[in-house]
Coordinates of C-alpha atoms and ligand atoms in Angstrom, one line a residue:
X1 CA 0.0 0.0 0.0
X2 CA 3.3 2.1 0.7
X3 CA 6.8 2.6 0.9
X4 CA 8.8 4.2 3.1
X5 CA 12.5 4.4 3.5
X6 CA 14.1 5.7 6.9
X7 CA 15.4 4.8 10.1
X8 CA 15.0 4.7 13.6
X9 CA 14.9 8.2 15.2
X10 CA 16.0 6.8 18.7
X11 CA 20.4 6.7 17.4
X12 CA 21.0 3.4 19.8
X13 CA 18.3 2.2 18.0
X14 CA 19.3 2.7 14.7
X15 CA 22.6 2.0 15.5
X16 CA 22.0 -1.2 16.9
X17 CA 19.1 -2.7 14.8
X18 CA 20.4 -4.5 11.1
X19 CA 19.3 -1.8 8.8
X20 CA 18.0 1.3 10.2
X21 CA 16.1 -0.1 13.4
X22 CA 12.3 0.7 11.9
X23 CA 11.4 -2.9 13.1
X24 CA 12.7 -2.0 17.1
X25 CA 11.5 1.4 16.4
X26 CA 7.7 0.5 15.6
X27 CA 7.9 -2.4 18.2
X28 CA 9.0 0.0 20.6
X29 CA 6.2 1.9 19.8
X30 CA 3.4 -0.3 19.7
X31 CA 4.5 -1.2 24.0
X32 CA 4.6 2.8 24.8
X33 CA 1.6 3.9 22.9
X34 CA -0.9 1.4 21.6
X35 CA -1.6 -0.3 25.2
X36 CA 0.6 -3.8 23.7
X37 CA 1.4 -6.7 26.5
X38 CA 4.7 -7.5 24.7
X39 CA 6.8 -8.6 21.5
X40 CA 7.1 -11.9 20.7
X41 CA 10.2 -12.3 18.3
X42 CA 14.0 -14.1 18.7
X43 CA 17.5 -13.9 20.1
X44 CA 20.0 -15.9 20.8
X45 CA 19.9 -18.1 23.4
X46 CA 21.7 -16.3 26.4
X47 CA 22.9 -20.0 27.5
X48 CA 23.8 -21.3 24.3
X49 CA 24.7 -18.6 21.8
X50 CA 24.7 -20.0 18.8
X51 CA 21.1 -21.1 19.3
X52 CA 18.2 -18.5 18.4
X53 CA 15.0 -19.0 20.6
X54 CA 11.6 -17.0 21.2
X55 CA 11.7 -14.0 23.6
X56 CA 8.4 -11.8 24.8
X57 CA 9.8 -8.6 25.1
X58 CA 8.4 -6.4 27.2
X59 CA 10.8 -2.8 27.4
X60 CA 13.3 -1.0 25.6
X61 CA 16.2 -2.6 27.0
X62 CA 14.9 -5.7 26.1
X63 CA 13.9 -5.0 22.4
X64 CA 17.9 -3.3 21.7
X65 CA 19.1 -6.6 23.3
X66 CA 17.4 -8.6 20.6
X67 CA 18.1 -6.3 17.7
X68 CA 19.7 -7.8 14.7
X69 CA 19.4 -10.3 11.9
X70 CA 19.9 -13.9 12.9
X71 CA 21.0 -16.1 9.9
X72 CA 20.5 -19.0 11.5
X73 CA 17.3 -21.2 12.3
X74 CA 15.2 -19.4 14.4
X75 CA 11.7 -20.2 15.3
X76 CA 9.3 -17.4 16.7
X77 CA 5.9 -19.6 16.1
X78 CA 7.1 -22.2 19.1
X79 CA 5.8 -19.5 21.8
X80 CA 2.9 -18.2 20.3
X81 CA 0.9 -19.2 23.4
X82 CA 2.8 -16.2 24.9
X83 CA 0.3 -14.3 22.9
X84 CA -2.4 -16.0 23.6
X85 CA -1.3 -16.0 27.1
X86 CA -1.3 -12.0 27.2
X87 CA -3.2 -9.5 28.4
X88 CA -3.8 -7.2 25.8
X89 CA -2.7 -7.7 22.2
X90 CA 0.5 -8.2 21.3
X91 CA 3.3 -7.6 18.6
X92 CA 4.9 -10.4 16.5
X93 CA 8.0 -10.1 14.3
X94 CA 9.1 -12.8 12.2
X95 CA 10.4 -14.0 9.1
X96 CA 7.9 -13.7 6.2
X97 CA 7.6 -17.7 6.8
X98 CA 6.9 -17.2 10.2
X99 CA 4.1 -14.5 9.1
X100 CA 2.4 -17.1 6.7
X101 CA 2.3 -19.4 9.4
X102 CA 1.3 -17.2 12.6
X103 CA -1.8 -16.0 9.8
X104 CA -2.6 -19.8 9.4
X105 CA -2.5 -20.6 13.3
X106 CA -4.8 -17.4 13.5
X107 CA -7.3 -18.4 10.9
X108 CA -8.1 -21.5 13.2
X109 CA -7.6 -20.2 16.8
X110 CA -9.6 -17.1 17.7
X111 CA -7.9 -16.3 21.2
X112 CA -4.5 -15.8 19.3
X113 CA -6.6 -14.2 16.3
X114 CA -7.6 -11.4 19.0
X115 CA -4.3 -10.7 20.6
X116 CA -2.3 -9.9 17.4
X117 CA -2.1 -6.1 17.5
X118 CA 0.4 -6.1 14.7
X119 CA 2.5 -8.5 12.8
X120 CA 5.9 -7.1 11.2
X121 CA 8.1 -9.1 8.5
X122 CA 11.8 -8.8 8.2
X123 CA 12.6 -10.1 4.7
X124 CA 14.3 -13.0 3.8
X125 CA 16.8 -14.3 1.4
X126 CA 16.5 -17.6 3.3
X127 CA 17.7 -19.0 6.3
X128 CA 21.1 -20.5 6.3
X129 CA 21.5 -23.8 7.9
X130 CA 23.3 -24.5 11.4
X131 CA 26.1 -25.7 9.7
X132 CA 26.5 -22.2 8.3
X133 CA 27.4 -20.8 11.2
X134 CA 29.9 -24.1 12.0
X135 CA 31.8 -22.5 8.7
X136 CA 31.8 -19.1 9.8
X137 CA 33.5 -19.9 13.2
X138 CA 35.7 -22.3 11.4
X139 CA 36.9 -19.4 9.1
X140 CA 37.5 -17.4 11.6
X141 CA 39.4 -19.8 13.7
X142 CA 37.1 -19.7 16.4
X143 CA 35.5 -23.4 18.6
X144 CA 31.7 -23.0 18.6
X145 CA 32.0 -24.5 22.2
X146 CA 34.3 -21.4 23.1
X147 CA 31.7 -18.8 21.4
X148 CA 30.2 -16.2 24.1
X149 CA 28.4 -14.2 21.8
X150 CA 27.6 -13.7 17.9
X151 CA 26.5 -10.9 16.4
X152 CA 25.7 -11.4 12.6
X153 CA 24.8 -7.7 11.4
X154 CA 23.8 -4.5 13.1
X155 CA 25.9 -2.0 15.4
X156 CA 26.6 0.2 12.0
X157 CA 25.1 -0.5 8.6
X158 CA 25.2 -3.4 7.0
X159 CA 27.8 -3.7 10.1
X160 CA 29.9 -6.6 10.8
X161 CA 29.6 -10.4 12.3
X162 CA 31.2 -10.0 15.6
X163 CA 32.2 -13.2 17.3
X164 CA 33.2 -13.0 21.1
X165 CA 35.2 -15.8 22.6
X166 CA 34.5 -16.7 26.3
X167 CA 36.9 -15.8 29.0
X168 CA 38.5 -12.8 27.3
X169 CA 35.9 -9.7 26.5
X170 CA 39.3 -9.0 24.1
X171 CA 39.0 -11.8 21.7
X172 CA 36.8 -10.0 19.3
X173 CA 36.8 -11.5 16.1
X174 CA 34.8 -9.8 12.9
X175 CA 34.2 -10.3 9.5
X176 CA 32.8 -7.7 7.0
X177 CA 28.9 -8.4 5.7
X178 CA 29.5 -9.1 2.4
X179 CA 32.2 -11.9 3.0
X180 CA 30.2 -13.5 5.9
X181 CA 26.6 -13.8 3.8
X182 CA 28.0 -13.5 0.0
X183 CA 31.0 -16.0 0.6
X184 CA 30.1 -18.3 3.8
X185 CA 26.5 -18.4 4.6
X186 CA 24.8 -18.0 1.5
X187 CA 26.2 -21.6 0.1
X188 CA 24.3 -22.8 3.1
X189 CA 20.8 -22.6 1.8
X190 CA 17.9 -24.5 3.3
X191 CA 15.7 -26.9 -0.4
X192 CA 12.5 -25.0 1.7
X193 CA 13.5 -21.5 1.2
X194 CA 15.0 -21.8 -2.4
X195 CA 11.2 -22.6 -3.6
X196 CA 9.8 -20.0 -1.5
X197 CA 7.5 -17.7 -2.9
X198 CA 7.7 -14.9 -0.3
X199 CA 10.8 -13.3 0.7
X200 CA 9.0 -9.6 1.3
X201 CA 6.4 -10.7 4.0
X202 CA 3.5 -9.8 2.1
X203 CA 1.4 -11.5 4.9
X204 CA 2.5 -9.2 7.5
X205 CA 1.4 -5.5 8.5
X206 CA 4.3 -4.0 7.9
X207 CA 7.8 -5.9 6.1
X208 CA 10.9 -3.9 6.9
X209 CA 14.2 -4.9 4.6
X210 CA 17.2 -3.3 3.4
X211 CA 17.4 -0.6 0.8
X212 CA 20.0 -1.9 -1.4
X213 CA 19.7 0.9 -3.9
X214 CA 21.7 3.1 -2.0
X215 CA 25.8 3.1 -2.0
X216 CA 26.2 1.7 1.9
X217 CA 29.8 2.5 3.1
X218 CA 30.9 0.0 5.5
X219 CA 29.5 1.0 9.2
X220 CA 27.5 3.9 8.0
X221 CA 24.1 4.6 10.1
X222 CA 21.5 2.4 8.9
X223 CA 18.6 3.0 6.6
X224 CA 15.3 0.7 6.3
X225 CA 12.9 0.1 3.6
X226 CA 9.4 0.1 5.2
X227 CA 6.4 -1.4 3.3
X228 CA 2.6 -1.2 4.5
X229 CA 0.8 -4.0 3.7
X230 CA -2.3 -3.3 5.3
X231 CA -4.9 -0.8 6.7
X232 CA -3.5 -1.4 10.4
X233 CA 0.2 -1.3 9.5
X234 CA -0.3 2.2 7.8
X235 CA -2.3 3.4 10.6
X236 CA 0.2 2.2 13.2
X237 CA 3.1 3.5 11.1
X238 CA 1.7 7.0 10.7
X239 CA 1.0 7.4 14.6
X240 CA 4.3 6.0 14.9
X241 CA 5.8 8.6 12.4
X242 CA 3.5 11.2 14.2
X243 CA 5.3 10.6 17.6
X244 CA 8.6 10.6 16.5
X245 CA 9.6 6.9 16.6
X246 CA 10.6 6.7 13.3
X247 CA 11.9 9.2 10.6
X248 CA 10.6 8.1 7.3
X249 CA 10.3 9.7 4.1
X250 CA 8.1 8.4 0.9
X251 CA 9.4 6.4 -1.4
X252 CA 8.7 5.6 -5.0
X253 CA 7.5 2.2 -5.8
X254 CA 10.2 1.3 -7.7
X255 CA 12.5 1.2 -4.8
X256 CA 11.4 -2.2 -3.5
X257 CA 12.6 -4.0 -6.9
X258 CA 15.5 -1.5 -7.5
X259 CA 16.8 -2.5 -3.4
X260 CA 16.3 -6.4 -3.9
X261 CA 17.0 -7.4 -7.5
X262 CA 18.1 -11.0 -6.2
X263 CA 14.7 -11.3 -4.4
X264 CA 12.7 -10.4 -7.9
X265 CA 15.0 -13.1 -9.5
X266 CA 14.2 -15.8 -7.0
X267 CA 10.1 -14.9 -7.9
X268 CA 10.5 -15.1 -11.5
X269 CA 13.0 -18.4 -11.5
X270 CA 10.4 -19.8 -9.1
X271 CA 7.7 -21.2 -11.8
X272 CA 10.2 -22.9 -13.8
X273 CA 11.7 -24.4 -10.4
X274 CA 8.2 -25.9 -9.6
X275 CA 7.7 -27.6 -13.2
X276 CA 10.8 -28.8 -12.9
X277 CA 9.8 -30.4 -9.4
X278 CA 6.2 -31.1 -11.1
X279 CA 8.0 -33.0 -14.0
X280 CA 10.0 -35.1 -11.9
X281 CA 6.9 -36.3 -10.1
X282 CA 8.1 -34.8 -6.9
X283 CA 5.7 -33.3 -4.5
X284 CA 4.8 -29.6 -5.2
X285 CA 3.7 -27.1 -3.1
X286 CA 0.5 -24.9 -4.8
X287 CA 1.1 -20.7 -4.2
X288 CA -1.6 -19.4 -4.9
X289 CA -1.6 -15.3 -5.4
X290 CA 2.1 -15.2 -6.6
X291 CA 1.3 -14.5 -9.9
X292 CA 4.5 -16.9 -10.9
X293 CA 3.8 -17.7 -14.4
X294 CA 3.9 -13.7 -15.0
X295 CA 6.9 -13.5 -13.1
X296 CA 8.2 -16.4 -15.0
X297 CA 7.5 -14.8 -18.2
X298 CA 9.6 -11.1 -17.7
X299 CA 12.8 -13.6 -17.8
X300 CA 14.7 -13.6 -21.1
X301 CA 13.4 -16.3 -23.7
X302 CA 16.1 -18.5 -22.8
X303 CA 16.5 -17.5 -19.3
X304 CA 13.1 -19.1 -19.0
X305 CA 14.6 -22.9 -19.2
X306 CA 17.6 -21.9 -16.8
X307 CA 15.6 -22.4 -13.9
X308 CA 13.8 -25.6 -14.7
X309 CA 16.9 -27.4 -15.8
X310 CA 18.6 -26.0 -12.7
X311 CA 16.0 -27.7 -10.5
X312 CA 16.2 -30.8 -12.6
X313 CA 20.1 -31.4 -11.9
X314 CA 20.0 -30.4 -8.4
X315 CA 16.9 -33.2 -7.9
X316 CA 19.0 -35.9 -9.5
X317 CA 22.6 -35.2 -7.7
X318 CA 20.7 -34.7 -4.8
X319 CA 18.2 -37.5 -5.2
X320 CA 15.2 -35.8 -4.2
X321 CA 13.0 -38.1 -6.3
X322 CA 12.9 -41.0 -3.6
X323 CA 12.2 -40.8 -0.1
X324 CA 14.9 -39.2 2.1
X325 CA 16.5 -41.6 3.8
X326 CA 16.5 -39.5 7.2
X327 CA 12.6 -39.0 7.2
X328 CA 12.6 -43.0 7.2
X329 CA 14.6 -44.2 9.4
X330 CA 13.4 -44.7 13.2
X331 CA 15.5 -42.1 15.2
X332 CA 16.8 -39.1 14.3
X333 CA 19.7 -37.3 16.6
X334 CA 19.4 -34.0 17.8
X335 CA 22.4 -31.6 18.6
X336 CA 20.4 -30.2 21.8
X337 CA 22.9 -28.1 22.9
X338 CA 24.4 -25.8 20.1
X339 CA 27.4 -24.6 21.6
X340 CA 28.8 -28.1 22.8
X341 CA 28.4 -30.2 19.2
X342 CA 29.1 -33.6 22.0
X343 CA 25.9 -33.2 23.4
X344 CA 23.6 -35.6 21.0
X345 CA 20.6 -37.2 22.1
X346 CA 18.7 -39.9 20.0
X347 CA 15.3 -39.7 20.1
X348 CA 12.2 -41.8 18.5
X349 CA 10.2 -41.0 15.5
X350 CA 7.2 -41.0 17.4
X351 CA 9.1 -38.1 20.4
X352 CA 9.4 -36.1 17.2
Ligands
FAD401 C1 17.9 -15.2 7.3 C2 17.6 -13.7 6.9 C3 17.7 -13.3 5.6 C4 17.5 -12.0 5.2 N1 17.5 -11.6 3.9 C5 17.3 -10.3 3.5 C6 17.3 -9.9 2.2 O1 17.5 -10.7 1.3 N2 17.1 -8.6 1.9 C7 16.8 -7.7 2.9 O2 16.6 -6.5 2.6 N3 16.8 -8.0 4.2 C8 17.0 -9.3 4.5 N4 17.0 -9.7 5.9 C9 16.4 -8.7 6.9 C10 17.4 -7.7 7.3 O3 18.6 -8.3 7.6 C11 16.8 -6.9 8.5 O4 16.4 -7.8 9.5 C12 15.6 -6.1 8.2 O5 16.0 -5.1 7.3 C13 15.1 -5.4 9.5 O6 16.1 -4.5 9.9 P1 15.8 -3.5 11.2 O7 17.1 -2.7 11.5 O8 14.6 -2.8 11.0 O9 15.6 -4.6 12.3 P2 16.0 -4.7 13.8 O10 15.5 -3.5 14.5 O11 17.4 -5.0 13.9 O12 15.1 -5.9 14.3 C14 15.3 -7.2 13.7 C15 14.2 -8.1 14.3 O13 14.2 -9.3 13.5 C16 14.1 -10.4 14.3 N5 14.9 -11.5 13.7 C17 16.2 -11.5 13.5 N6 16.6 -12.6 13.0 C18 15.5 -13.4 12.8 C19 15.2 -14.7 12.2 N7 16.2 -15.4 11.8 N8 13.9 -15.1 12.2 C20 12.9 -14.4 12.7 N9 13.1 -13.1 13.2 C21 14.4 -12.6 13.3 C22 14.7 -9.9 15.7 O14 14.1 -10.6 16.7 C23 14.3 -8.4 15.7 O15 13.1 -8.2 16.4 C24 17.2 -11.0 6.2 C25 17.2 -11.4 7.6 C26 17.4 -12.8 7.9 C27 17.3 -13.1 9.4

């Protein structure tokens, strides 16, 4: 409905958050001035650092402590009882993933249904595995059992993953954005996300993102692009403009495209990735509302069969066209504790 590009007003804020700290900044927002019980969204896992889990923020202290992209997997959805749970509505921030499902889960659960006051979408490239994060440390010499903190983005924009090794607040060890996501993390793509038709959260409120158009010198203070989605998000937005909370100026519609051009890509490869799938007799997910085959059709003649015969070879070499082995077998073994890779348990199909 419209776009916006900005940042936080609040500097820590801004500082702090990935981009320019809208998503804190309307959060922050919603607990001071729209009578909300709390923010459910993620963090790491204060224990285990390398583990993101679901927090119910309630304060500004406790929003800037969970500012920040986490490429890792990260599950907000788990606690949404917290909502339920809550007094008055409630905020939720998620991946655009976690959007599509929290509008599912309200579609059949009325309580919840009531307490959403507002639900804001980062977007999303896709979620790098676990294992992503193994390769970071590993490039930068550092024991994931000896990790105190990581930080993969924020404190400057696009900013810098900041590792800290416990036992020494002066082992710092960083590495710039575009090494950590274009050279590490991004070769650790999840099959789910690469067929995803949604990377802008257009189930959400409001979707907050990165505005890629513009030249970002390294640790420069953030900027967000900030798209309305629906009637609430604008009207929350503008109060939240109104009040100072965020600084936002209008932008043209062309900026969401011009920002994200690999996101566009992965919507018009995506029809040719599912007839691929379809062809190979593989089960396909049905998106309804994507408009794919018109997405499909702004590729290049050619460019058109790039994506189908790219899905084709990647479901042969990686055999996707039988039954995984790992859905089949009886246990599976769970890494419970991220930050000590000894710690497996085996558990049954059926405690799954
Ligand atoms: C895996 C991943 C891929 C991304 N890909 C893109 C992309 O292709 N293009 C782009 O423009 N932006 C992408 N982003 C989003 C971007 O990094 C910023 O999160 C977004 O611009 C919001 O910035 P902000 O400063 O407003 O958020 P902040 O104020 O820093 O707040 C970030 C919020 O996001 C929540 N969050 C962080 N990580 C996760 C996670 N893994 N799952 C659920 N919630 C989370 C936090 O709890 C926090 O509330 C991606 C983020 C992730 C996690």
């Amino acid at each position: 409905m419209e776009v916006w590009e900005g940042y936080a007003t609040d500097p820590e804020i801004r500082f702090k958050g990935s981009s320019g700290g809208a998503v804190t900044a309307i959060a922050l927002f919603c607990l001071q001035h729209e009578q909300m019980a709390g923010v459910l969204h993620v963090g790491a896992n204060l224990e285990s650092p390398l583990q993101n889990v679901p927090f119910f923020s309630k304060n500004k202290e406790e929003l800037l402590a969970r500012t920040g992209s986490r490429y890792s997997p990260a599950a907000p959805c788990e606690k949404l009882k917290w909502i339920e749970q809550a007094d008055s509505p409630c905020v939720f921030i998620g991946k655009p993933c976690d959007v599509a499902a929290l509008r599912k889960s309200q579609s059949i659960n009325q309580t919840l249904n009531d307490k959403i006051g507002l639900a804001v979408s980062i977007f999303c490239a896709g979620t790098p595995t676990t294992k992503g994060t193994y390769d970071l440390l590993a490039t930068l010499g550092v024991k994931p059992q000896g990790v105190s903190e990581i930080r993969y983005r924020g404190y400057g924009w696009p900013g810098k993953v900041t590792v800290k090794v416990k036992g020494s607040d002066a082992d710092v060890h960083q590495l710039s954005y575009s090494e950590c996501w274009g050279k590490i993390l991004s070769n650790f793509g999840q099959f789910r996300c690469l067929i995803c038709p949604d990377t802008t959260g257009e189930f959400a409120d409001i979707a907050c993102g990165d505005p890629w158009h513009r030249k970002v010198e390294q640790s420069q203070p953030g900027y967000s692009l900030v798209l309305v989605r629906t009637e609430k998000g604008r009207e929350i937005l503008h109060r939240a403009m109104r009040l100072g909370y965020v600084t936002l100026a209008p932008a043209h519609i062309s900026t969401l495209p011009r920002s994200q051009p690999a996101l566009l890509n992965g919507r018009r490869t995506l029809f040719g990735q599912l007839l691929a799938m379809h062809l190979m007799r593989l089960p396909t997910p049905s998106f309804n509302g994507f408009s794919l085959i018109e997405n499909w059709h702004q590729l290049k003649f050619w460019n058109r069969f790039r994506p189908v015969l790219a899905m084709l070879w990647h479901t042969i070499s990686e055999k996707l066209y039988r039954p995984q082995k790992k859905y089949l077998s009886g246990t599976i073994t769970v890494n419970e504790d991220f930050a000590s890779p000894a710690v497996i348990k085996t558990i049954s199909r059926e405690e799954t």
